[in-house]
Amino acid sequence: MVTLNRIYTRTGDAGTTRLATGQTVSKTDLRVEAYGCVDETNACIGLARVHLAHDPELDAMLGRIQNELFDLGADLAMPAEADEEPGSKLRILDGQVARLEAEIDSLNDRLPGLKSFILPGGTPAAAALHLARTVSRRAEREAVRLTETGEPVSGPAMRYLNRLSDHLFVAARWANGRGEAEVFWESGATR
């Protein structure tokens, strides 16, 4: 459990922050960028949920995802060690990835098929979910960039990020009247 008695610490005034390991790094560190984008995704989902009181099924999924995004942030903020005991650190698990996949399939199976690309928009909830989707894609790119520098990121965390944007895409379609209020791209329409 986390206890926050003091909100400002002044430790970041010099442009640095601490990872969960206690290591001091720049606020522009790739790891900080990755979990920062996860935090932004969470905020976008929170905005979408403000508009979903009428849809308890989707709202419950997104509420669980918001909680898991804190787990994901913790996972990203604590670089994995080669000799780490399974379960000794808060990590994203393959079961969480599987649940995302099951929810994607459940929602998608009840949506009309796609015949064109969708423009982000429609209902306020759908627009916020499309924004969350694009921010989660940025989080995924930052995590990939982190691995390309030789920094460890767990496989389940990477898979979770990849499935998350898919989940948010399908959720946005669902929030658009189960596909009825979608705005479709019209190829070359403004030529």
Short mmCIF file of C-alpha atoms in Angstrom, two decimals:
data_model
loop_
_atom_site.label_atom_id
_atom_site.label_comp_id
_atom_site.label_asym_id
_atom_site.label_seq_id
_atom_site.Cartn_x
_atom_site.Cartn_y
_atom_site.Cartn_z
CA MET A 1 0.00 0.00 0.00
CA VAL A 2 1.18 3.49 -0.79
CA THR A 3 0.89 6.30 1.76
CA LEU A 4 1.12 9.85 0.50
CA ASN A 5 1.19 12.31 3.35
CA ARG A 6 3.09 14.99 1.51
CA ILE A 7 2.33 15.83 -2.10
CA TYR A 8 5.34 17.95 -2.98
CA THR A 9 8.85 16.89 -2.04
CA ARG A 10 10.98 19.37 -4.00
CA THR A 11 13.19 16.45 -5.08
CA GLY A 12 12.20 17.05 -8.72
CA ASP A 13 13.07 20.73 -8.78
CA ALA A 14 16.40 19.95 -10.45
CA GLY A 15 14.73 17.93 -13.24
CA THR A 16 15.25 14.51 -11.67
CA THR A 17 13.00 11.87 -10.16
CA ARG A 18 13.42 8.47 -8.56
CA LEU A 19 12.50 5.11 -9.97
CA ALA A 20 10.86 2.57 -7.69
CA THR A 21 14.37 1.19 -7.08
CA GLY A 22 15.39 4.50 -5.53
CA GLN A 23 17.71 5.26 -8.46
CA THR A 24 17.74 8.97 -9.40
CA VAL A 25 17.17 9.61 -13.11
CA SER A 26 16.30 12.56 -15.35
CA LYS A 27 12.61 13.30 -15.80
CA THR A 28 13.26 12.73 -19.50
CA ASP A 29 14.59 9.20 -18.90
CA LEU A 30 12.98 6.71 -21.30
CA ARG A 31 11.61 4.66 -18.42
CA VAL A 32 9.97 7.76 -16.92
CA GLU A 33 8.57 8.65 -20.35
CA ALA A 34 7.07 5.15 -20.69
CA TYR A 35 5.30 5.10 -17.36
CA GLY A 36 4.36 8.76 -17.79
CA CYS A 37 2.50 7.85 -20.98
CA VAL A 38 0.76 5.06 -19.09
CA ASP A 39 -0.38 7.67 -16.55
CA GLU A 40 -1.68 9.89 -19.38
CA THR A 41 -3.58 6.92 -20.80
CA ASN A 42 -5.16 6.36 -17.41
CA ALA A 43 -6.30 10.01 -17.26
CA CYS A 44 -7.87 9.74 -20.71
CA ILE A 45 -9.74 6.62 -19.66
CA GLY A 46 -10.96 8.47 -16.57
CA LEU A 47 -12.34 11.19 -18.84
CA ALA A 48 -14.15 8.59 -20.94
CA ARG A 49 -15.67 6.98 -17.85
CA VAL A 50 -17.33 10.29 -16.88
CA HIS A 51 -19.58 9.70 -19.91
CA LEU A 52 -20.28 5.99 -19.34
CA ALA A 53 -22.72 5.87 -16.42
CA HIS A 54 -25.27 4.40 -18.84
CA ASP A 55 -22.96 1.47 -19.74
CA PRO A 56 -21.99 -0.46 -16.61
CA GLU A 57 -20.38 -3.30 -18.62
CA LEU A 58 -17.85 -1.06 -20.40
CA ASP A 59 -17.39 1.16 -17.35
CA ALA A 60 -16.46 -1.86 -15.22
CA MET A 61 -13.90 -3.02 -17.80
CA LEU A 62 -12.33 0.42 -17.95
CA GLY A 63 -12.30 0.75 -14.16
CA ARG A 64 -10.36 -2.51 -13.89
CA ILE A 65 -7.99 -1.34 -16.63
CA GLN A 66 -7.37 1.93 -14.78
CA ASN A 67 -6.32 -0.05 -11.72
CA GLU A 68 -4.10 -2.31 -13.84
CA LEU A 69 -2.44 0.74 -15.37
CA PHE A 70 -1.10 1.57 -11.91
CA ASP A 71 0.27 -2.00 -11.80
CA LEU A 72 1.80 -1.43 -15.23
CA GLY A 73 3.34 1.85 -14.10
CA ALA A 74 4.85 0.08 -11.11
CA ASP A 75 6.17 -2.66 -13.41
CA LEU A 76 7.80 -0.09 -15.70
CA ALA A 77 9.20 1.94 -12.77
CA MET A 78 11.03 -1.12 -11.38
CA PRO A 79 13.49 -2.55 -13.93
CA ALA A 80 13.40 -6.33 -13.79
CA GLU A 81 16.50 -8.09 -12.50
CA ALA A 82 17.80 -11.32 -14.01
CA ASP A 83 17.60 -13.15 -10.67
CA GLU A 84 14.21 -11.73 -9.68
CA GLU A 85 11.99 -14.22 -7.86
CA PRO A 86 8.61 -14.64 -9.58
CA GLY A 87 5.98 -12.73 -7.62
CA SER A 88 8.52 -10.70 -5.62
CA LYS A 89 7.69 -7.48 -7.50
CA LEU A 90 4.44 -6.06 -8.81
CA ARG A 91 4.41 -7.10 -12.45
CA ILE A 92 1.79 -7.39 -15.17
CA LEU A 93 0.81 -11.03 -15.61
CA ASP A 94 -0.09 -13.01 -18.73
CA GLY A 95 -3.55 -13.55 -17.21
CA GLN A 96 -4.18 -9.81 -17.38
CA VAL A 97 -3.24 -9.84 -21.08
CA ALA A 98 -5.58 -12.80 -21.65
CA ARG A 99 -8.43 -10.95 -19.94
CA LEU A 100 -7.91 -7.96 -22.26
CA GLU A 101 -8.04 -10.31 -25.24
CA ALA A 102 -11.25 -11.95 -23.98
CA GLU A 103 -12.89 -8.56 -23.48
CA ILE A 104 -11.79 -7.38 -26.93
CA ASP A 105 -13.36 -10.48 -28.47
CA SER A 106 -16.53 -10.15 -26.40
CA LEU A 107 -17.12 -6.53 -27.42
CA ASN A 108 -15.98 -6.96 -31.02
CA ASP A 109 -18.24 -9.97 -31.61
CA ARG A 110 -21.23 -7.71 -30.88
CA LEU A 111 -20.15 -4.86 -33.20
CA PRO A 112 -20.83 -4.47 -36.93
CA GLY A 113 -17.93 -5.30 -39.23
CA LEU A 114 -15.69 -2.48 -40.40
CA LYS A 115 -15.67 -1.35 -44.03
CA SER A 116 -13.56 1.78 -43.58
CA PHE A 117 -11.20 3.46 -41.16
CA ILE A 118 -12.91 5.29 -38.31
CA LEU A 119 -12.32 8.94 -37.54
CA PRO A 120 -11.74 9.55 -33.82
CA GLY A 121 -14.92 11.11 -32.49
CA GLY A 122 -18.59 10.40 -32.19
CA THR A 123 -19.80 10.42 -28.61
CA PRO A 124 -17.77 12.15 -25.86
CA ALA A 125 -16.86 8.75 -24.37
CA ALA A 126 -15.71 7.40 -27.74
CA ALA A 127 -13.64 10.50 -28.45
CA ALA A 128 -11.90 10.20 -25.07
CA LEU A 129 -11.28 6.48 -25.67
CA HIS A 130 -9.73 7.22 -29.07
CA LEU A 131 -7.46 9.73 -27.32
CA ALA A 132 -6.59 7.09 -24.71
CA ARG A 133 -5.83 4.65 -27.54
CA THR A 134 -3.35 7.01 -29.19
CA VAL A 135 -1.65 7.82 -25.89
CA SER A 136 -1.38 4.10 -25.08
CA ARG A 137 0.29 3.58 -28.46
CA ARG A 138 2.82 6.24 -27.45
CA ALA A 139 3.40 4.41 -24.17
CA GLU A 140 4.04 1.24 -26.15
CA ARG A 141 6.51 3.04 -28.44
CA GLU A 142 8.34 4.44 -25.41
CA ALA A 143 8.54 0.95 -23.87
CA VAL A 144 9.91 -0.46 -27.14
CA ARG A 145 12.44 2.37 -27.29
CA LEU A 146 13.45 1.48 -23.73
CA THR A 147 14.09 -2.15 -24.70
CA GLU A 148 16.09 -1.04 -27.73
CA THR A 149 18.58 0.62 -25.36
CA GLY A 150 19.05 -2.68 -23.55
CA GLU A 151 16.78 -1.80 -20.61
CA PRO A 152 14.55 -4.64 -19.41
CA VAL A 153 10.77 -4.49 -19.78
CA SER A 154 8.77 -7.59 -18.96
CA GLY A 155 7.15 -9.54 -21.80
CA PRO A 156 3.70 -9.40 -20.21
CA ALA A 157 4.00 -5.60 -19.82
CA MET A 158 4.85 -5.24 -23.51
CA ARG A 159 1.97 -7.53 -24.53
CA TYR A 160 -0.41 -5.66 -22.21
CA LEU A 161 0.50 -2.34 -23.83
CA ASN A 162 -0.05 -3.80 -27.29
CA ARG A 163 -3.46 -5.27 -26.42
CA LEU A 164 -4.51 -2.17 -24.49
CA SER A 165 -4.67 0.01 -27.60
CA ASP A 166 -6.73 -2.69 -29.35
CA HIS A 167 -9.08 -2.84 -26.35
CA LEU A 168 -9.46 0.94 -26.35
CA PHE A 169 -10.21 0.94 -30.10
CA VAL A 170 -12.98 -1.62 -29.68
CA ALA A 171 -14.23 0.15 -26.54
CA ALA A 172 -14.45 3.42 -28.52
CA ARG A 173 -16.51 1.66 -31.17
CA TRP A 174 -18.74 0.23 -28.43
CA ALA A 175 -19.12 3.67 -26.84
CA ASN A 176 -20.26 5.01 -30.21
CA GLY A 177 -23.67 3.39 -29.84
CA ARG A 178 -22.20 -0.06 -30.45
CA GLY A 179 -20.92 1.14 -33.78
CA GLU A 180 -24.00 3.08 -34.82
CA ALA A 181 -22.57 6.59 -34.20
CA GLU A 182 -19.17 6.01 -35.80
CA VAL A 183 -17.70 8.55 -38.16
CA PHE A 184 -16.01 6.90 -41.12
CA TRP A 185 -13.08 8.11 -43.18
CA GLU A 186 -14.06 9.03 -46.73
CA SER A 187 -11.03 8.42 -48.91
CA GLY A 188 -10.17 11.47 -51.02
CA ALA A 189 -13.40 13.24 -50.00
CA THR A 190 -11.79 16.68 -49.81
CA ARG A 191 -9.79 16.60 -53.05
#
